GROMACS .gro file of C-alpha atoms in nm:
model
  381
    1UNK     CA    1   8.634   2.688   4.426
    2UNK     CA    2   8.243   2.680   4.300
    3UNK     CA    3   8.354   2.445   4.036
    4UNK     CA    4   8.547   2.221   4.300
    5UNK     CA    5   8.204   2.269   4.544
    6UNK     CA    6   7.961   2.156   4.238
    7UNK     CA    7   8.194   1.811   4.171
    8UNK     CA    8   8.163   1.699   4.469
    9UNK     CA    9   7.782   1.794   4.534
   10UNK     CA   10   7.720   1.624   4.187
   11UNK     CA   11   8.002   1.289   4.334
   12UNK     CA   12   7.775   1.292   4.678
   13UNK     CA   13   7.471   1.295   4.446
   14UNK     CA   14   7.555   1.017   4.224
   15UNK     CA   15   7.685   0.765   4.552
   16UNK     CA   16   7.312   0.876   4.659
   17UNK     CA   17   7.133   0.738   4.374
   18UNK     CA   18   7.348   0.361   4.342
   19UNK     CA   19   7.310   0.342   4.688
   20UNK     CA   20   6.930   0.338   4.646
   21UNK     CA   21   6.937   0.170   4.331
   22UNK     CA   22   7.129  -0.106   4.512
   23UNK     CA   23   6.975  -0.107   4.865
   24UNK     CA   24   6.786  -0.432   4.982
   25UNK     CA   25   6.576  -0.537   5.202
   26UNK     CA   26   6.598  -0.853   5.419
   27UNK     CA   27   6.326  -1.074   5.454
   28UNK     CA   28   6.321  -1.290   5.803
   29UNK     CA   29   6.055  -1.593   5.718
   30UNK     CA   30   5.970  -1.780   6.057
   31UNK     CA   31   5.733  -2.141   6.018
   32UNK     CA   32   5.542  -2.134   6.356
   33UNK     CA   33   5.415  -2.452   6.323
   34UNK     CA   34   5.513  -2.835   6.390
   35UNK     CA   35   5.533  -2.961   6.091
   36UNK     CA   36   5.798  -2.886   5.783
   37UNK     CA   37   5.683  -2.653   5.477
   38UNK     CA   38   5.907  -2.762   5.240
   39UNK     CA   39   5.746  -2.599   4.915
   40UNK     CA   40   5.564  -2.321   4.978
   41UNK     CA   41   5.528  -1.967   4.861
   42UNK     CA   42   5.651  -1.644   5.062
   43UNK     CA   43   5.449  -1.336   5.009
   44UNK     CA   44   5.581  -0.982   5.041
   45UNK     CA   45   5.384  -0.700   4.929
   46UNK     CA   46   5.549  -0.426   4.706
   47UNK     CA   47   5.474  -0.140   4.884
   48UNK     CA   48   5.684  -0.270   5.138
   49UNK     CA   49   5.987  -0.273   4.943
   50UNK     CA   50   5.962   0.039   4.686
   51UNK     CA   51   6.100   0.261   4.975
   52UNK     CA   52   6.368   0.035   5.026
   53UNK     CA   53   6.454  -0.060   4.692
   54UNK     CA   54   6.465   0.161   4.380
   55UNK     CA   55   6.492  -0.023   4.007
   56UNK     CA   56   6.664   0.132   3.753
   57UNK     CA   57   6.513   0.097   3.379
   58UNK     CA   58   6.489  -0.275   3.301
   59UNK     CA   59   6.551  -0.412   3.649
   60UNK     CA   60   6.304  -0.608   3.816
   61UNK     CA   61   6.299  -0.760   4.194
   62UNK     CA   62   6.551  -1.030   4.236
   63UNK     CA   63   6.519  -1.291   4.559
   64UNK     CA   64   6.853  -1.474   4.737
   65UNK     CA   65   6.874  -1.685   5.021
   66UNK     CA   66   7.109  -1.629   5.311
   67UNK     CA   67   7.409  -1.826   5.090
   68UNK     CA   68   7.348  -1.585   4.817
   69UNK     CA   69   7.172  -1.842   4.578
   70UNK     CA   70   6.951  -1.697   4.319
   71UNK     CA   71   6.562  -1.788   4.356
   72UNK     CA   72   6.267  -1.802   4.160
   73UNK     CA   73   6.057  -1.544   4.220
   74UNK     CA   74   5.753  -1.365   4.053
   75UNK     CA   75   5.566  -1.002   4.089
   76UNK     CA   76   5.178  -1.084   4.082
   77UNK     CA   77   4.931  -0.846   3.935
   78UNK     CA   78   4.798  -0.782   4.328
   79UNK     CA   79   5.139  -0.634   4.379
   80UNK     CA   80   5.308  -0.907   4.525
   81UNK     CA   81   5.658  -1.060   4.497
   82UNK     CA   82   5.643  -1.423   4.595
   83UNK     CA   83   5.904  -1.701   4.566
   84UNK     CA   84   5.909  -2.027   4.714
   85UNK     CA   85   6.108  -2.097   5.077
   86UNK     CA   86   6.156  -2.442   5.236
   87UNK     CA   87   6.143  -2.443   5.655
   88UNK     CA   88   6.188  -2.719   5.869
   89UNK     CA   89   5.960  -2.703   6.188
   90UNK     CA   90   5.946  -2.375   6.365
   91UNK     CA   91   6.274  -2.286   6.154
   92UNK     CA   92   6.350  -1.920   6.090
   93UNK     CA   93   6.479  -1.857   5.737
   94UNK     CA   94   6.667  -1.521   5.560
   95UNK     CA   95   6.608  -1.381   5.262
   96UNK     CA   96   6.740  -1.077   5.068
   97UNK     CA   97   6.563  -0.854   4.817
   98UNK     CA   98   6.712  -0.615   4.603
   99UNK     CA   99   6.717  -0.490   4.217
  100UNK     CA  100   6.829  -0.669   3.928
  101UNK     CA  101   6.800  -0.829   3.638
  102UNK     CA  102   6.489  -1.034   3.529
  103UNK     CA  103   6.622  -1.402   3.445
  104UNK     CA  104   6.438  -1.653   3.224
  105UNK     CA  105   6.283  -1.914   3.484
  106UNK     CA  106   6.165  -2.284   3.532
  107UNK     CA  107   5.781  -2.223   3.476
  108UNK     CA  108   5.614  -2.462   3.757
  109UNK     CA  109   5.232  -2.317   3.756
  110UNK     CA  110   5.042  -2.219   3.419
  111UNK     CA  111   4.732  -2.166   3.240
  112UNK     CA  112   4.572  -2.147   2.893
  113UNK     CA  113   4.235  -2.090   2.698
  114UNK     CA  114   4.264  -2.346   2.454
  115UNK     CA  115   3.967  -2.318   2.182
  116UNK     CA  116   4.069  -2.533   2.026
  117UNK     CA  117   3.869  -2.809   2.264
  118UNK     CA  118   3.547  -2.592   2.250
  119UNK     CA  119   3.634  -2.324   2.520
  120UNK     CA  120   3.863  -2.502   2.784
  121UNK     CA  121   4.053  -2.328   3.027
  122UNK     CA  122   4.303  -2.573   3.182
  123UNK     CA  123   4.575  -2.510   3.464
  124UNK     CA  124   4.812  -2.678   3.622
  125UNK     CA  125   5.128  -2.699   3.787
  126UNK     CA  126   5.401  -2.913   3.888
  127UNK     CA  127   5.191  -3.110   4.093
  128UNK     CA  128   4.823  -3.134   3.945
  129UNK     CA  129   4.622  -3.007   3.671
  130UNK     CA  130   4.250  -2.879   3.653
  131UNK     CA  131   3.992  -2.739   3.392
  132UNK     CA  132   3.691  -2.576   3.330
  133UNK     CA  133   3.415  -2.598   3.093
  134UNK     CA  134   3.344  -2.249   2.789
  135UNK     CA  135   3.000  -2.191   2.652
  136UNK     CA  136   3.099  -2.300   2.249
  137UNK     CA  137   3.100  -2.670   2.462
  138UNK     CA  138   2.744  -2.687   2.534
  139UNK     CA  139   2.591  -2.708   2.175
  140UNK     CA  140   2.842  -3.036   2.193
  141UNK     CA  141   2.754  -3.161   2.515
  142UNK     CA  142   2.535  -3.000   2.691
  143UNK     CA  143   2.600  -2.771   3.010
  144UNK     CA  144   2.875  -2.891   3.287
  145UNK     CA  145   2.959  -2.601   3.549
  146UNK     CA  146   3.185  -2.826   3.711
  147UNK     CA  147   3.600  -2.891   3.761
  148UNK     CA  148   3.759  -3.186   3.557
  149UNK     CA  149   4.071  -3.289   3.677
  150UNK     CA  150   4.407  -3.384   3.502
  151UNK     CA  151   4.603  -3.666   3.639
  152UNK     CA  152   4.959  -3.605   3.646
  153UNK     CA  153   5.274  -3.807   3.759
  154UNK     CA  154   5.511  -3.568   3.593
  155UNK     CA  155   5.630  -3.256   3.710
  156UNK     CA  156   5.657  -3.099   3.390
  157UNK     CA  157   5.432  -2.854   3.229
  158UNK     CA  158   5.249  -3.113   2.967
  159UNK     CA  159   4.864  -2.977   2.906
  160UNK     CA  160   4.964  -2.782   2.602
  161UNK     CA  161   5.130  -3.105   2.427
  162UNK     CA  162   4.817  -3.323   2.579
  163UNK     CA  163   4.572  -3.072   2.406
  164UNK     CA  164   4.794  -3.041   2.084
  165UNK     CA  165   4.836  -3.431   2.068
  166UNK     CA  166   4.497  -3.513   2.151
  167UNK     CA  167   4.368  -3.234   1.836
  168UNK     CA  168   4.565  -3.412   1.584
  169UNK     CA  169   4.484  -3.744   1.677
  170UNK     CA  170   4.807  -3.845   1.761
  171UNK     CA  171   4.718  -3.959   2.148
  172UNK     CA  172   4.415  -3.956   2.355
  173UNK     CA  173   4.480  -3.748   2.662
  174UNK     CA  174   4.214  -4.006   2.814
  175UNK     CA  175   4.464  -4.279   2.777
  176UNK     CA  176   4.765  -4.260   3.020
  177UNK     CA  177   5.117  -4.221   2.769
  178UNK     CA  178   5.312  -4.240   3.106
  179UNK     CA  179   5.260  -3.848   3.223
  180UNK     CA  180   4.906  -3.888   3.310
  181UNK     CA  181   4.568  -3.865   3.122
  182UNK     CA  182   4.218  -3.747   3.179
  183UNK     CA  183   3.970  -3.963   3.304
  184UNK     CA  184   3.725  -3.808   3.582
  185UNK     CA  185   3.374  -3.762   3.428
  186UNK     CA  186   3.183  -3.495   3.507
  187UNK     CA  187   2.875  -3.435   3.351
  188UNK     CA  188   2.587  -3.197   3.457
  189UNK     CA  189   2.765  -3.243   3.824
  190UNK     CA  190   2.981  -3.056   4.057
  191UNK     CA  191   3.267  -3.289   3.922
  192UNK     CA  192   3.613  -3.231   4.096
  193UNK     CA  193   3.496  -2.955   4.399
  194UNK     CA  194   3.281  -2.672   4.180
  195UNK     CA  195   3.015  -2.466   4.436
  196UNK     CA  196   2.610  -2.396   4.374
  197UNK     CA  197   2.374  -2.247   4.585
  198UNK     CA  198   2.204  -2.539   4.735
  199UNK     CA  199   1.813  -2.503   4.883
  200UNK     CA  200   1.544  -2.739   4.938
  201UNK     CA  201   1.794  -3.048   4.922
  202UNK     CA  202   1.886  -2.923   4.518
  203UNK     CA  203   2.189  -2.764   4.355
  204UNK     CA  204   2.115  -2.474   4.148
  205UNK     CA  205   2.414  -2.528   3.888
  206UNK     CA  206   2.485  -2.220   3.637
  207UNK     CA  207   2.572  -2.302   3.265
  208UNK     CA  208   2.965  -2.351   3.152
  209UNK     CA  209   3.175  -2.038   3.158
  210UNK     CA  210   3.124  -1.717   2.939
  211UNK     CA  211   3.468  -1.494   2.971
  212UNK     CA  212   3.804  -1.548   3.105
  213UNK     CA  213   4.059  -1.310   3.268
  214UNK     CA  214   4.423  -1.447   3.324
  215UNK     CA  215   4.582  -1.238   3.618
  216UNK     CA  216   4.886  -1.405   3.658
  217UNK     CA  217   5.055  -1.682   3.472
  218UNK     CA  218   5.342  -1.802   3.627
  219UNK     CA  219   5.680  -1.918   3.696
  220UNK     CA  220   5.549  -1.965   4.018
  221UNK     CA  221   5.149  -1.875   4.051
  222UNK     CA  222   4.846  -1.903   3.758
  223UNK     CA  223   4.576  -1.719   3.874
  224UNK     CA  224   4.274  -1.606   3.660
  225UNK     CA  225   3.897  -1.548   3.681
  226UNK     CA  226   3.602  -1.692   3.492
  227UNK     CA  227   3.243  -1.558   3.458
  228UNK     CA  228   2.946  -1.715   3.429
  229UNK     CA  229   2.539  -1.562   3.306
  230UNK     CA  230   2.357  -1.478   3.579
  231UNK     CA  231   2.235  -1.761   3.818
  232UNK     CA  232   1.827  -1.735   3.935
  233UNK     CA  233   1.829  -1.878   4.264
  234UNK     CA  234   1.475  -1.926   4.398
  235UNK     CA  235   1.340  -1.628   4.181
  236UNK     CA  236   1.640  -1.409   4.241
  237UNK     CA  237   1.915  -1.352   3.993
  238UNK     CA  238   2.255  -1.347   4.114
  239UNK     CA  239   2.599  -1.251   3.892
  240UNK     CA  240   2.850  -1.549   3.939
  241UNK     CA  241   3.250  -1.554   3.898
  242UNK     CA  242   3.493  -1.803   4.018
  243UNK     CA  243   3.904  -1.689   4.111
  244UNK     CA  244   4.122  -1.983   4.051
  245UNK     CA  245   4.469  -1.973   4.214
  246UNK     CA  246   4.747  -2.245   4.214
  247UNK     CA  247   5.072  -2.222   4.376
  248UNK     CA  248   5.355  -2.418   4.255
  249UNK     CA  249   5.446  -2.768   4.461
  250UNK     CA  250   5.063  -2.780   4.604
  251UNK     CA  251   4.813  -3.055   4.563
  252UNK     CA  252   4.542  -2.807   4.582
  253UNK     CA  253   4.386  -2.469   4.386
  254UNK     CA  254   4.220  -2.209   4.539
  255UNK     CA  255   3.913  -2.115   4.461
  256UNK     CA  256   3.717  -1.767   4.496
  257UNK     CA  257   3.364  -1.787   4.477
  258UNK     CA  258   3.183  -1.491   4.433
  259UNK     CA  259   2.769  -1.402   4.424
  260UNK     CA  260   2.709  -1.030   4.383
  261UNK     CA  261   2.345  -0.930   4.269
  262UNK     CA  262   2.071  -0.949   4.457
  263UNK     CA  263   2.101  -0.930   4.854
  264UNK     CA  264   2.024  -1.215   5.116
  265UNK     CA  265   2.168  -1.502   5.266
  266UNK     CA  266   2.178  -1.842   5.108
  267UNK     CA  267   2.395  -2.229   5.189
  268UNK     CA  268   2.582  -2.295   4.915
  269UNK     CA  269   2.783  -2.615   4.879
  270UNK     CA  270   3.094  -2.760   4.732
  271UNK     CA  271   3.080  -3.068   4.626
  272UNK     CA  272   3.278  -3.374   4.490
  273UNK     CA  273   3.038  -3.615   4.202
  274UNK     CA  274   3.039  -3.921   4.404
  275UNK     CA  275   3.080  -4.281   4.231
  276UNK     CA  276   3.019  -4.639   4.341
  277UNK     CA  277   3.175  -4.595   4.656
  278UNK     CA  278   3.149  -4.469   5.004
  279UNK     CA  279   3.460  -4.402   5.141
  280UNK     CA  280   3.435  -4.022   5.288
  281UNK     CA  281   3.666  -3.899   5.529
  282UNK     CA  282   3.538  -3.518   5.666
  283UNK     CA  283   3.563  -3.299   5.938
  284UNK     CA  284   3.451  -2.947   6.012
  285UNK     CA  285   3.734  -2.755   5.798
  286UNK     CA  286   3.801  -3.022   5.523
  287UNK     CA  287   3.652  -3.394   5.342
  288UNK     CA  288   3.861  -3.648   5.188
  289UNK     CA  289   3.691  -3.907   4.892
  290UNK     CA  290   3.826  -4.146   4.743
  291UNK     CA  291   3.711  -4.304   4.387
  292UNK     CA  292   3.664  -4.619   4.374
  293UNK     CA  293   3.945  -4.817   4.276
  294UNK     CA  294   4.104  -4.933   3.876
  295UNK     CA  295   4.333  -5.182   3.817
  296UNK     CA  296   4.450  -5.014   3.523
  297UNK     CA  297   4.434  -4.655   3.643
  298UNK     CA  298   4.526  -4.672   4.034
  299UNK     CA  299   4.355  -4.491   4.298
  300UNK     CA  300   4.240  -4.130   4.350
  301UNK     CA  301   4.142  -3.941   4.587
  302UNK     CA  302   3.993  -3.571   4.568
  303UNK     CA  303   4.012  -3.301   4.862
  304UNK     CA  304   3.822  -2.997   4.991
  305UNK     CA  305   3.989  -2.757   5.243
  306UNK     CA  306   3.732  -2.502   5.422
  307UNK     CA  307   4.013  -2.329   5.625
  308UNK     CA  308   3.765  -2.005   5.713
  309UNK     CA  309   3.447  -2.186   5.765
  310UNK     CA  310   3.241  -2.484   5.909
  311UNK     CA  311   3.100  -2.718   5.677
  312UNK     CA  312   2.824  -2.951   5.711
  313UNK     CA  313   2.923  -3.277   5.511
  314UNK     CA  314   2.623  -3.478   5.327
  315UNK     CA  315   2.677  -3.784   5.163
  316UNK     CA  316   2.403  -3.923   4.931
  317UNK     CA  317   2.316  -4.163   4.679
  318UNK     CA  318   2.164  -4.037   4.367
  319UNK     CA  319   1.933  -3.809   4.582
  320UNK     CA  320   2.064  -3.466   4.493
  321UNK     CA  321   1.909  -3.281   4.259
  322UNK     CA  322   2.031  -3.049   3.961
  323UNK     CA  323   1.783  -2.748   3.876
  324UNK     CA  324   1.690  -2.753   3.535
  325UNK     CA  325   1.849  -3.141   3.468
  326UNK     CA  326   1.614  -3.490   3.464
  327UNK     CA  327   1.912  -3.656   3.649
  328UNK     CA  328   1.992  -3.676   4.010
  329UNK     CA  329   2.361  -3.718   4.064
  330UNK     CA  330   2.516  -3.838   4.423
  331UNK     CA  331   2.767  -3.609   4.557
  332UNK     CA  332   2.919  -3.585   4.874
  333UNK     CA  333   2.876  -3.201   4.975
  334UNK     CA  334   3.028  -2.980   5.197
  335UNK     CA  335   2.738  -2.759   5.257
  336UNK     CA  336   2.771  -2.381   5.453
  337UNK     CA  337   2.613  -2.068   5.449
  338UNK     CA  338   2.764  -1.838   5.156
  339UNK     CA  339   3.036  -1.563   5.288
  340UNK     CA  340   3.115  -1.305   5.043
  341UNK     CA  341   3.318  -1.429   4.880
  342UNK     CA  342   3.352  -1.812   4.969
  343UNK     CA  343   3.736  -1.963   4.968
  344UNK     CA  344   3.823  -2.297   4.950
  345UNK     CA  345   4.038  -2.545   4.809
  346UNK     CA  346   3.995  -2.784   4.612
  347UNK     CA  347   4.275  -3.065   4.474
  348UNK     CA  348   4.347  -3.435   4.437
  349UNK     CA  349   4.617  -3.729   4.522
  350UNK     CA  350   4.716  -4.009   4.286
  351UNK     CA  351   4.842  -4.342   4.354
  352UNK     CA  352   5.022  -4.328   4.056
  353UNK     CA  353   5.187  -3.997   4.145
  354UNK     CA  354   5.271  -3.867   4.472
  355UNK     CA  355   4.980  -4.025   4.720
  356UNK     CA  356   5.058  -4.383   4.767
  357UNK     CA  357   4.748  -4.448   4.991
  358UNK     CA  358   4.383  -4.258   5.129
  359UNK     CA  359   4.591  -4.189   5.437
  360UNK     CA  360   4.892  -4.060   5.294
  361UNK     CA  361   4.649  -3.802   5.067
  362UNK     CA  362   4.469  -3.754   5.458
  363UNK     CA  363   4.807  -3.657   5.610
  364UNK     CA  364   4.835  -3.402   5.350
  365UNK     CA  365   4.500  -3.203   5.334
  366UNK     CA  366   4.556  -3.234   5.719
  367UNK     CA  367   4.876  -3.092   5.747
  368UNK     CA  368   4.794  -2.832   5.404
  369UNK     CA  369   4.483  -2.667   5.656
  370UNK     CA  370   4.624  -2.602   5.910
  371UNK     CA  371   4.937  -2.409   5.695
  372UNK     CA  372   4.641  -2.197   5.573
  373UNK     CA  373   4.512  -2.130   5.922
  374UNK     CA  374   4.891  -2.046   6.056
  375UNK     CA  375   5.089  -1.849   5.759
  376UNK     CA  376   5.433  -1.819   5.723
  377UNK     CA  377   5.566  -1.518   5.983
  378UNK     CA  378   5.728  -1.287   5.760
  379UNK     CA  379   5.964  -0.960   5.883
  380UNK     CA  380   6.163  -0.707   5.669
  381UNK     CA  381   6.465  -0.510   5.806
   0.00000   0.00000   0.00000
């Protein structure tokens, strides 16, 4: 009788623990706003699903739809599982979570240090591509703390073959080969959205970056963080880092700007270097500019998204100044006072990629703030 009492204790035990190991969660993801949000990533944080959903050894979290369709989906190193949902207008979409195992995945957002070009750290995803300046660049060419920009009309993952290409002189990634090339300049500018502190009518630029930190590096998110020397803003040193984030199927990165040193309030402005044209479009939460146009090379236009703050656009010609540089450059600046930290976005369109026209690339950083302002509604049961 004991021996038929333990069996069954030990049977009731074991259901227990495959019941756990298989339980799930179901994720309700509501878009509350008019518009349709066709590639964008869902959110959940772990916490709320480790009480739910118990992995065995070697399992990881796994993401359906309501059809049962496997999807993409990543854990983040802030202890997030995201994957990518597409909603309709004010469409309600379900989503279940449970254990299983990992699955080798279309990579769509990514990041390197390549050293090979003298410190660059590039990103991109299946949209755009971006990079930033290291300090064994400057003996080269001199400081540039701003953000270059990668055209792209691919959705492929090409900035490793570009570098690789381009360091045995096979192509020049400033020539487009029918993906996309390189061909912003930046110089001793903000280039493609960068921040400064700016006072007295002049931006206090730092030097190019000293260390890197990659966070997260894809299928679906590249996030990392670079760090800079310490900036001296009117007699006051400040340490300064920058947070990079880029979601797959967006035209824009995040970017995390952070101060930390000595106290006090300062403006601070992002800015775009501004060419031989004039063509701003701006409001209080974003600015549109578009380069001036190439026969060869198309049209461009580069964004900056201030979903959290007011900005005070400035437009100038060759009036700005640079600390520490004998050359005013012309921006046009989206200047506010400095919230710790400051978040932004920053991104570009392409007439050769997925941006016909200034309007179409307008539509878009219209349409991408206020999906920043209103989040996805999310609900687990």
């Amino acid at each position: 009788m004991k021996k038929i009492l333990f069996a069954s204790l030990f049977v009731f035990s074991l259901s227990g623990v495959c019941n756990l190991s298989y339980g799930q969660v179901k994720v309700t993801v509501e878009n509350p706003t008019n518009s349709d949000r066709l590639e964008e990533v869902v959110s959940v944080p772990l916490a709320n699903l480790s009480h739910k959903v118990a992995l065995r050894t070697g399992e990881t979290y796994i993401v359906e739809d309501a059809a049962g369709s496997r999807l993409t989906s990543q854990v983040t190193s802030d202890q997030q599982l995201i994957f990518m949902a597409q909603l309709k207008a004010k469409e309600k979409a379900v989503f279940n979570i449970k254990g299983g195992q990992a699955l080798a995945a279309e990579v769509r957002a990514y990041g390197k240090y390549h050293p090979e070009r003298k410190d660059d750290f590039a990103w991109e995803n299946d949209k755009v591509g971006f990079r930033v300046y290291g300090k064994a660049l400057v003996p080269v060419d001199g400081p540039s703390n701003g953000i270059d920009l990668w055209y792209k009309r691919t959705n492929k993952m090409v900035l490793d073959e570009w570098y690789r290409k381009d360091h045995e002189q096979q192509i020049s990634f400033h020539v487009d080969h029918g993906e996309g090339m390189d061909v912003f300049a930046v110089g001793r500018s903000l280039g493609a959205g960068a921040m400064a502190p700016f006072l007295k009518d002049t931006l206090w630029l730092n030097q190019n970056y000293q260390t890197y930190q990659v966070l997260d590096n894809g299928p679906l998110r590249v996030r990392f963080r670079v760090n800079y020397m310490d900036v001296v803003v009117a007699g006051k040193k400040y340490r300064e880092s920058r947070e990079f984030v880029l979601d797959a199927g967006a035209s824009l990165t995040k970017v995390v700007q952070t101060y930390g040193g000595a106290g006090g309030k300062f403006p601070v402005a992002a800015g775009i270097l501004k060419h031989e044209n004039d063509s701003v479009i701006s409001s209080s939460n974003y600015l549109v500019y578009k380069e001036p146009s190439s026969p060869t090379d198309g049209d461009a236009y580069v964004g900056l998204v201030f979903p959290y703050n007011k900005i005070k656009t400035v437009v100038n010609t060759y009036t700005t100044n640079v600390k520490g540089s004998p050359k005013a450059f012309s921006h046009v600046l989206a200047v506010m006072d400095y919230a710790h930290p400051a978040v932004y976005y920053t991104g570009y369109g392409w007439s050769k990629a997925w941006f016909p026209t200034v309007n179409d690339y307008h539509k878009y950083i219209v349409k991408f703030t206020e999906q920043v302002r209103k989040p996805l509604k999310i609900s687990l049961k």
